[in-house]
Short mmCIF file of C-alpha atoms and ligand atoms in Angstrom, two decimals:
data_model
loop_
_atom_site.label_atom_id
_atom_site.label_comp_id
_atom_site.label_asym_id
_atom_site.label_seq_id
_atom_site.Cartn_x
_atom_site.Cartn_y
_atom_site.Cartn_z
CA ALA G 16 -28.41 40.52 -7.92
CA LYS G 17 -28.70 40.42 -4.17
CA GLU G 18 -30.66 37.18 -4.31
CA LYS G 19 -28.10 35.65 -6.62
CA GLY G 20 -25.27 36.69 -4.34
CA ARG G 21 -26.96 35.03 -1.42
CA ASN G 22 -27.47 31.78 -3.29
CA THR G 23 -23.88 31.79 -4.28
CA TRP G 24 -22.84 32.31 -0.69
CA GLN G 25 -25.11 29.54 0.53
CA ARG G 26 -23.81 27.16 -2.03
CA PHE G 27 -20.26 28.12 -1.18
CA SER G 28 -20.91 27.64 2.50
CA LEU G 29 -22.55 24.25 1.96
CA GLU G 30 -19.70 23.07 -0.17
CA THR G 31 -17.21 24.21 2.41
CA ASN G 32 -19.07 22.32 5.12
CA ALA G 33 -19.34 19.24 2.96
CA GLY G 34 -15.57 19.44 2.41
CA ALA G 35 -14.93 19.78 6.13
CA VAL G 36 -17.23 16.87 6.97
CA GLU G 37 -15.67 14.69 4.32
CA ARG G 38 -12.22 15.54 5.60
CA LEU G 39 -13.23 14.68 9.16
CA VAL G 40 -14.75 11.37 8.06
CA LEU G 41 -11.60 10.52 6.12
CA GLU G 42 -9.28 11.53 8.94
CA THR G 43 -11.24 9.56 11.53
CA GLY G 44 -11.29 6.51 9.27
CA LEU G 45 -7.62 6.81 8.41
CA ARG G 46 -6.65 6.62 12.07
CA HIS G 47 -7.71 2.97 12.14
CA ALA G 48 -7.29 2.06 8.48
CA LEU G 49 -3.91 0.38 8.83
CA GLU G 50 -4.74 -1.74 11.89
CA ARG G 51 -8.06 -2.74 10.30
CA GLN G 52 -6.19 -3.76 7.18
CA GLU G 53 -8.24 -1.49 4.94
CA ILE G 54 -5.13 -0.18 3.22
CA PHE G 55 -3.46 -2.29 0.59
CA LEU G 56 -1.27 -1.96 -2.48
CA HIS G 57 -1.84 -2.31 -6.15
CA PHE G 58 1.02 -2.69 -8.60
CA GLN G 59 1.31 -1.27 -12.08
CA PRO G 60 3.80 -2.76 -14.54
CA GLN G 61 6.75 -0.77 -15.85
CA VAL G 62 7.68 -2.14 -19.22
CA ARG G 63 10.95 -2.05 -21.16
CA THR G 64 10.11 -0.10 -24.29
CA VAL G 65 12.25 -2.06 -26.76
CA ASP G 66 10.71 -5.47 -26.12
CA GLY G 67 7.67 -5.00 -23.86
CA VAL G 68 9.14 -7.07 -21.02
CA TRP G 69 7.86 -6.23 -17.53
CA VAL G 70 10.89 -5.00 -15.59
CA GLY G 71 9.32 -3.13 -12.70
CA ALA G 72 6.22 -2.27 -10.73
CA GLU G 73 5.01 0.92 -9.12
CA ALA G 74 3.32 0.33 -5.78
CA LEU G 75 0.13 2.39 -5.50
CA CYS G 76 -1.76 2.72 -2.25
CA ARG G 77 -5.47 1.80 -2.02
CA TRP G 78 -7.95 2.32 0.78
CA ARG G 79 -11.21 0.41 1.08
CA HIS G 80 -13.32 2.40 3.54
CA PRO G 81 -16.05 0.33 5.27
CA TYR G 82 -18.86 2.74 4.19
CA LEU G 83 -17.38 4.93 1.49
CA GLY G 84 -15.89 2.10 -0.52
CA GLN G 85 -12.65 2.73 -2.38
CA VAL G 86 -11.24 6.15 -1.61
CA PRO G 87 -8.71 7.26 -4.26
CA PRO G 88 -5.20 8.14 -3.05
CA VAL G 89 -5.48 11.70 -4.39
CA LYS G 90 -8.20 12.13 -1.74
CA PHE G 91 -6.72 10.39 1.28
CA ILE G 92 -2.98 10.99 0.87
CA PRO G 93 -3.38 14.77 1.33
CA VAL G 94 -5.50 14.14 4.45
CA ALA G 95 -2.88 11.73 5.76
CA GLU G 96 -0.25 14.40 5.15
CA GLU G 97 -2.21 17.07 7.00
CA CYS G 98 -2.90 15.00 10.07
CA GLY G 99 0.56 13.45 10.19
CA LEU G 100 -0.56 9.86 9.53
CA ILE G 101 1.47 9.81 6.32
CA THR G 102 4.63 8.82 8.21
CA GLU G 103 3.00 5.65 9.48
CA ILE G 104 1.19 4.90 6.23
CA GLY G 105 4.30 5.69 4.20
CA ALA G 106 6.42 3.33 6.27
CA TRP G 107 3.79 0.62 5.87
CA VAL G 108 3.71 1.14 2.07
CA LEU G 109 7.48 0.94 1.89
CA ALA G 110 7.63 -2.25 3.96
CA GLU G 111 4.72 -3.92 2.16
CA ALA G 112 6.09 -3.08 -1.29
CA CYS G 113 9.52 -4.47 -0.36
CA ARG G 114 7.95 -7.61 1.16
CA GLN G 115 6.00 -8.15 -2.05
CA GLY G 116 9.11 -7.70 -4.18
CA VAL G 117 10.92 -10.35 -2.14
CA ALA G 118 7.89 -12.67 -2.22
CA TRP G 119 7.71 -12.50 -6.03
CA GLN G 120 11.38 -13.38 -6.31
CA ARG G 121 10.90 -16.33 -3.94
CA GLN G 122 8.05 -17.49 -6.20
CA GLY G 123 10.53 -17.65 -9.05
CA LEU G 124 9.60 -14.43 -10.82
CA PRO G 125 12.41 -12.32 -12.27
CA ALA G 126 13.82 -9.54 -10.09
CA LEU G 127 11.65 -6.48 -10.62
CA HIS G 128 12.41 -2.97 -9.50
CA ILE G 129 9.73 -1.62 -7.20
CA GLY G 130 8.75 2.05 -7.40
CA ILE G 131 7.53 3.56 -4.14
CA ASN G 132 6.07 7.06 -3.76
CA LEU G 133 7.35 9.35 -1.02
CA SER G 134 5.14 12.24 0.02
CA ALA G 135 6.50 15.70 0.79
CA ARG G 136 5.78 15.42 4.49
CA GLN G 137 7.36 11.98 4.67
CA PHE G 138 10.43 13.38 2.95
CA ALA G 139 10.63 16.14 5.54
CA THR G 140 10.21 13.81 8.52
CA PRO G 141 13.38 13.25 10.54
CA GLY G 142 14.34 9.60 10.64
CA LEU G 143 13.35 8.84 7.03
CA VAL G 144 16.76 7.42 6.14
CA GLU G 145 16.83 5.26 9.28
CA SER G 146 13.31 4.06 8.56
CA VAL G 147 14.18 3.10 4.98
CA GLU G 148 17.36 1.41 6.17
CA SER G 149 15.56 -0.69 8.75
CA ILE G 150 12.83 -1.71 6.28
CA LEU G 151 15.48 -2.77 3.74
CA ARG G 152 17.16 -4.86 6.39
CA GLN G 153 13.95 -6.40 7.76
CA THR G 154 12.56 -7.37 4.38
CA GLY G 155 15.91 -8.47 2.96
CA ILE G 156 15.18 -6.91 -0.42
CA ASP G 157 18.12 -6.07 -2.68
CA PRO G 158 18.24 -2.27 -2.19
CA ARG G 159 19.11 -1.81 -5.87
CA LEU G 160 15.58 -3.00 -6.71
CA VAL G 161 13.98 -0.25 -4.66
CA GLU G 162 13.23 3.02 -6.43
CA LEU G 163 11.95 5.93 -4.38
CA GLU G 164 9.81 8.40 -6.32
CA LEU G 165 10.00 12.06 -5.33
CA THR G 166 8.63 15.20 -6.92
CA GLU G 167 10.54 18.29 -8.01
CA SER G 168 8.85 20.50 -5.43
CA MET G 169 10.37 18.47 -2.59
CA LEU G 170 13.82 19.47 -3.80
CA MET G 171 13.14 23.14 -4.35
CA ASP G 172 12.65 24.74 -0.90
CA ASP G 173 15.87 23.60 0.65
CA ALA G 174 18.03 22.32 -2.16
CA ALA G 175 21.14 21.77 -0.03
CA GLY G 176 19.22 19.85 2.64
CA ALA G 177 17.39 17.81 0.02
CA ALA G 178 20.62 16.95 -1.79
CA GLU G 179 22.16 15.71 1.44
CA LEU G 180 19.11 13.59 2.20
CA LEU G 181 19.16 12.11 -1.30
CA HIS G 182 22.85 11.26 -0.95
CA ARG G 183 22.15 9.49 2.33
CA LEU G 184 19.31 7.50 0.73
CA ARG G 185 21.48 6.68 -2.25
CA ARG G 186 24.19 5.34 0.07
CA LEU G 187 21.66 2.72 1.23
CA GLY G 188 21.80 1.42 -2.33
CA VAL G 189 18.32 2.49 -3.46
CA ARG G 190 17.56 4.32 -6.70
CA LEU G 191 15.85 7.68 -6.92
CA ALA G 192 13.36 8.89 -9.51
CA ILE G 193 11.70 12.24 -10.12
CA ASP G 194 7.95 11.71 -10.47
CA ASP G 195 5.57 13.87 -12.54
CA PHE G 196 8.51 15.48 -14.28
CA GLY G 197 7.69 18.62 -16.24
CA THR G 198 4.89 19.81 -13.97
CA GLY G 199 7.14 21.64 -11.51
CA TYR G 200 9.38 24.58 -12.16
CA SER G 201 12.74 22.91 -12.08
CA SER G 202 14.81 22.19 -15.13
CA LEU G 203 16.83 19.15 -15.95
CA SER G 204 20.02 21.13 -15.45
CA TYR G 205 18.79 21.90 -11.92
CA LEU G 206 18.25 18.21 -11.30
CA LYS G 207 21.88 17.65 -12.20
CA HIS G 208 22.70 18.81 -8.66
CA PHE G 209 20.87 15.82 -7.17
CA PRO G 210 21.87 12.14 -7.26
CA ILE G 211 18.90 11.08 -9.40
CA ASP G 212 18.74 7.91 -11.50
CA ARG G 213 15.54 8.37 -13.46
CA VAL G 214 12.93 10.81 -14.59
CA LYS G 215 9.25 9.97 -14.99
CA ILE G 216 7.57 12.14 -17.64
CA ASP G 217 4.22 13.33 -16.35
CA ARG G 218 1.09 11.89 -17.92
CA SER G 219 -0.15 15.34 -18.97
CA PHE G 220 2.50 15.47 -21.72
CA ILE G 221 1.89 11.89 -22.83
CA LYS G 222 -1.88 12.33 -23.02
CA ASP G 223 -1.69 14.87 -25.84
CA LEU G 224 1.37 13.53 -27.67
CA GLU G 225 -0.55 12.71 -30.82
CA THR G 226 -2.63 15.88 -31.01
CA ASP G 227 -0.54 18.64 -29.49
CA PRO G 228 2.85 19.42 -31.09
CA ASP G 229 3.96 21.25 -27.93
CA SER G 230 3.42 18.18 -25.75
CA ALA G 231 5.27 16.05 -28.27
CA ALA G 232 8.14 18.55 -28.36
CA ILE G 233 8.36 18.66 -24.57
CA ALA G 234 8.26 14.87 -24.18
CA GLY G 235 10.91 14.49 -26.87
CA ALA G 236 13.11 17.15 -25.26
CA ILE G 237 12.81 15.58 -21.80
CA ILE G 238 13.94 12.22 -23.19
CA ALA G 239 16.87 13.66 -25.16
CA MET G 240 18.08 15.92 -22.35
CA SER G 241 17.68 13.25 -19.67
CA HIS G 242 19.77 10.85 -21.72
CA SER G 243 22.47 13.44 -22.28
CA LEU G 244 22.63 13.86 -18.50
CA GLY G 245 22.88 10.11 -17.97
CA LEU G 246 19.34 9.71 -16.63
CA ALA G 247 16.93 6.98 -17.70
CA VAL G 248 13.38 7.94 -18.64
CA VAL G 249 10.01 6.38 -17.86
CA ALA G 250 6.84 7.67 -19.55
CA GLU G 251 3.70 7.63 -17.42
CA GLY G 252 0.12 7.24 -18.55
CA VAL G 253 0.74 5.61 -21.93
CA GLU G 254 -2.62 4.44 -23.24
CA THR G 255 -2.31 4.16 -27.01
CA GLU G 256 -0.28 2.45 -29.69
CA GLY G 257 0.52 5.88 -31.16
CA GLN G 258 1.95 7.18 -27.91
CA LEU G 259 4.02 4.03 -27.57
CA ALA G 260 5.33 4.37 -31.14
CA PHE G 261 6.39 7.96 -30.51
CA LEU G 262 8.17 7.09 -27.27
CA ARG G 263 9.86 4.06 -28.77
CA GLU G 264 11.18 6.12 -31.64
CA ARG G 265 12.57 8.68 -29.19
CA GLY G 266 14.31 6.00 -27.18
CA CYS G 267 12.26 6.32 -23.97
CA ASP G 268 13.57 3.54 -21.72
CA GLU G 269 10.42 2.35 -19.98
CA ILE G 270 6.68 2.74 -20.28
CA GLN G 271 4.02 2.73 -17.60
CA GLY G 272 0.36 3.05 -18.49
CA TYR G 273 -2.97 1.41 -19.18
CA TYR G 274 -1.73 0.30 -22.61
CA PHE G 275 0.38 -2.38 -20.89
CA GLY G 276 -1.47 -2.73 -17.62
CA LYS G 277 -3.56 -0.95 -15.03
CA PRO G 278 -2.62 -1.06 -11.35
CA MET G 279 -3.65 -4.52 -10.07
CA SER G 280 -3.41 -6.77 -7.04
CA ALA G 281 -0.13 -8.54 -6.34
CA GLU G 282 -1.78 -11.87 -7.25
CA ASP G 283 -3.01 -10.58 -10.60
CA PHE G 284 0.37 -9.03 -11.26
CA SER G 285 2.27 -12.27 -10.74
CA ALA G 286 -0.32 -14.24 -12.74
CA CYS G 287 0.05 -11.86 -15.70
CA LEU G 288 3.82 -12.01 -15.48
CA ARG G 289 3.79 -15.81 -15.40
CA ARG G 290 1.54 -15.98 -18.44
CA GLN G 291 3.92 -13.63 -20.21
CA MET G 292 6.95 -15.73 -19.30
CA ALA G 293 5.22 -18.88 -20.55
CA ALA G 294 4.27 -17.29 -23.88
P1 LIG I 385 1.45 8.98 -9.37
O1 LIG I 385 2.57 8.63 -8.45
O2 LIG I 385 1.76 9.92 -10.48
O3 LIG I 385 0.89 7.59 -9.91
C1 LIG I 385 0.42 7.38 -11.20
C2 LIG I 385 -1.08 7.50 -11.26
O4 LIG I 385 -1.48 7.48 -12.62
C3 LIG I 385 -1.81 6.33 -10.59
O5 LIG I 385 -3.03 6.83 -10.04
C4 LIG I 385 -2.10 5.44 -11.77
O6 LIG I 385 -3.19 4.56 -11.57
C5 LIG I 385 -2.40 6.44 -12.85
N1 LIG I 385 -2.16 5.91 -14.18
C6 LIG I 385 -1.19 5.07 -14.58
N2 LIG I 385 -1.26 4.83 -15.91
C7 LIG I 385 -2.32 5.53 -16.36
C8 LIG I 385 -2.92 5.68 -17.66
O7 LIG I 385 -2.48 5.10 -18.66
N3 LIG I 385 -4.00 6.50 -17.74
C9 LIG I 385 -4.51 7.14 -16.66
N4 LIG I 385 -5.59 7.91 -16.84
N5 LIG I 385 -3.98 7.03 -15.42
C10 LIG I 385 -2.90 6.24 -15.28
P2 LIG I 385 -3.47 6.48 -8.55
O8 LIG I 385 -3.10 5.08 -8.21
O9 LIG I 385 -4.87 6.92 -8.40
O10 LIG I 385 -2.53 7.42 -7.67
C11 LIG I 385 -2.64 8.81 -7.74
C12 LIG I 385 -1.55 9.49 -6.97
O11 LIG I 385 -1.66 9.22 -5.57
C13 LIG I 385 -0.16 9.01 -7.34
O12 LIG I 385 0.24 9.63 -8.54
C14 LIG I 385 0.63 9.44 -6.13
O13 LIG I 385 0.93 10.81 -6.20
C15 LIG I 385 -0.37 9.23 -5.01
N6 LIG I 385 -0.08 7.94 -4.36
C16 LIG I 385 -0.53 6.70 -4.66
N7 LIG I 385 -0.02 5.78 -3.81
C17 LIG I 385 0.78 6.46 -2.94
C18 LIG I 385 1.59 6.08 -1.82
O14 LIG I 385 1.71 4.90 -1.45
N8 LIG I 385 2.26 7.09 -1.17
C19 LIG I 385 2.17 8.39 -1.58
N9 LIG I 385 2.87 9.31 -0.90
N10 LIG I 385 1.43 8.77 -2.63
C20 LIG I 385 0.74 7.82 -3.30
CA1 LIG I 386 4.56 7.87 -8.70
CA1 LIG I 387 3.56 10.33 -11.56
CA1 LIG I 388 1.08 12.57 -9.40
#
């Protein structure tokens, strides 16, 4: 038993060190990632459920590390948050996504709304509203096409402060969406206190729609209740025809997921959209 305990400890300690080393490598790399142009965006289509037309794109951050290769955002965004680089990276993402939206329109593509993720730390950084305002002005994007995605937890700690911030962002003309809806502890009636336009149903409920009656019930309830509160609904992570059929029947407004398209480069995105328009 003693021997086993020791092995366990050693393994634990090694893993902890490996985690610390990895974190250090990521943090060091992140400090130069923007200037070295290692960070870029992919775009995933958001599709109108009734007719399958691409009406929006979510901008998703990618990092190509010189040695590690592609580091997924779930790994580097938390590191960027901890070391404070998220403010700079977040501002870059916002500007780049808006620039791309404008570029697509100049190329003759239809006006698409662009979803942009805000991290908790970014949301709590003073000057966010000013930063968004200046990026809107510099890029010249129609603010109504910009949709900022926030999570429930960002609104929970200081509801009054968050509500004020959301109102200030809304006054810039942008739209606001709640990301990963259903995974936090808030209810839709709670969200009623915030100037929200849309709700994005978390992928965890969509994944099991066809096999788990509870997931189906929750997804259905989120759609019905959102609509009764005047909120539009996007379903995330739709991968199958069956999931799509369920969501269409329930009147879900938009769909995002591998079924219609994975996140892709801006060039691939516009090529796909063109092909679709020509068809
Ligand atoms: P998210 O905002 O919930 O983004 C959706 C994630 O689900 C994306 O993962 C997307 O590729 C994935 N996804 C979409 N459809 C499907 C599907 O049908 N099946 C499956 N299995 N997955 C699907 P990704 O790009 O790896 O991003 C992960 C998370 O990293 C995002 O979750 C978001 O929280 C964060 N993130 C990404 N880019 C940014 C960014 O620019 N800023 C901030 N703050 N966070 C970001
Ligand atoms: Ca998102
Ligand atoms: Ca999400
Ligand atoms: Ca997420």
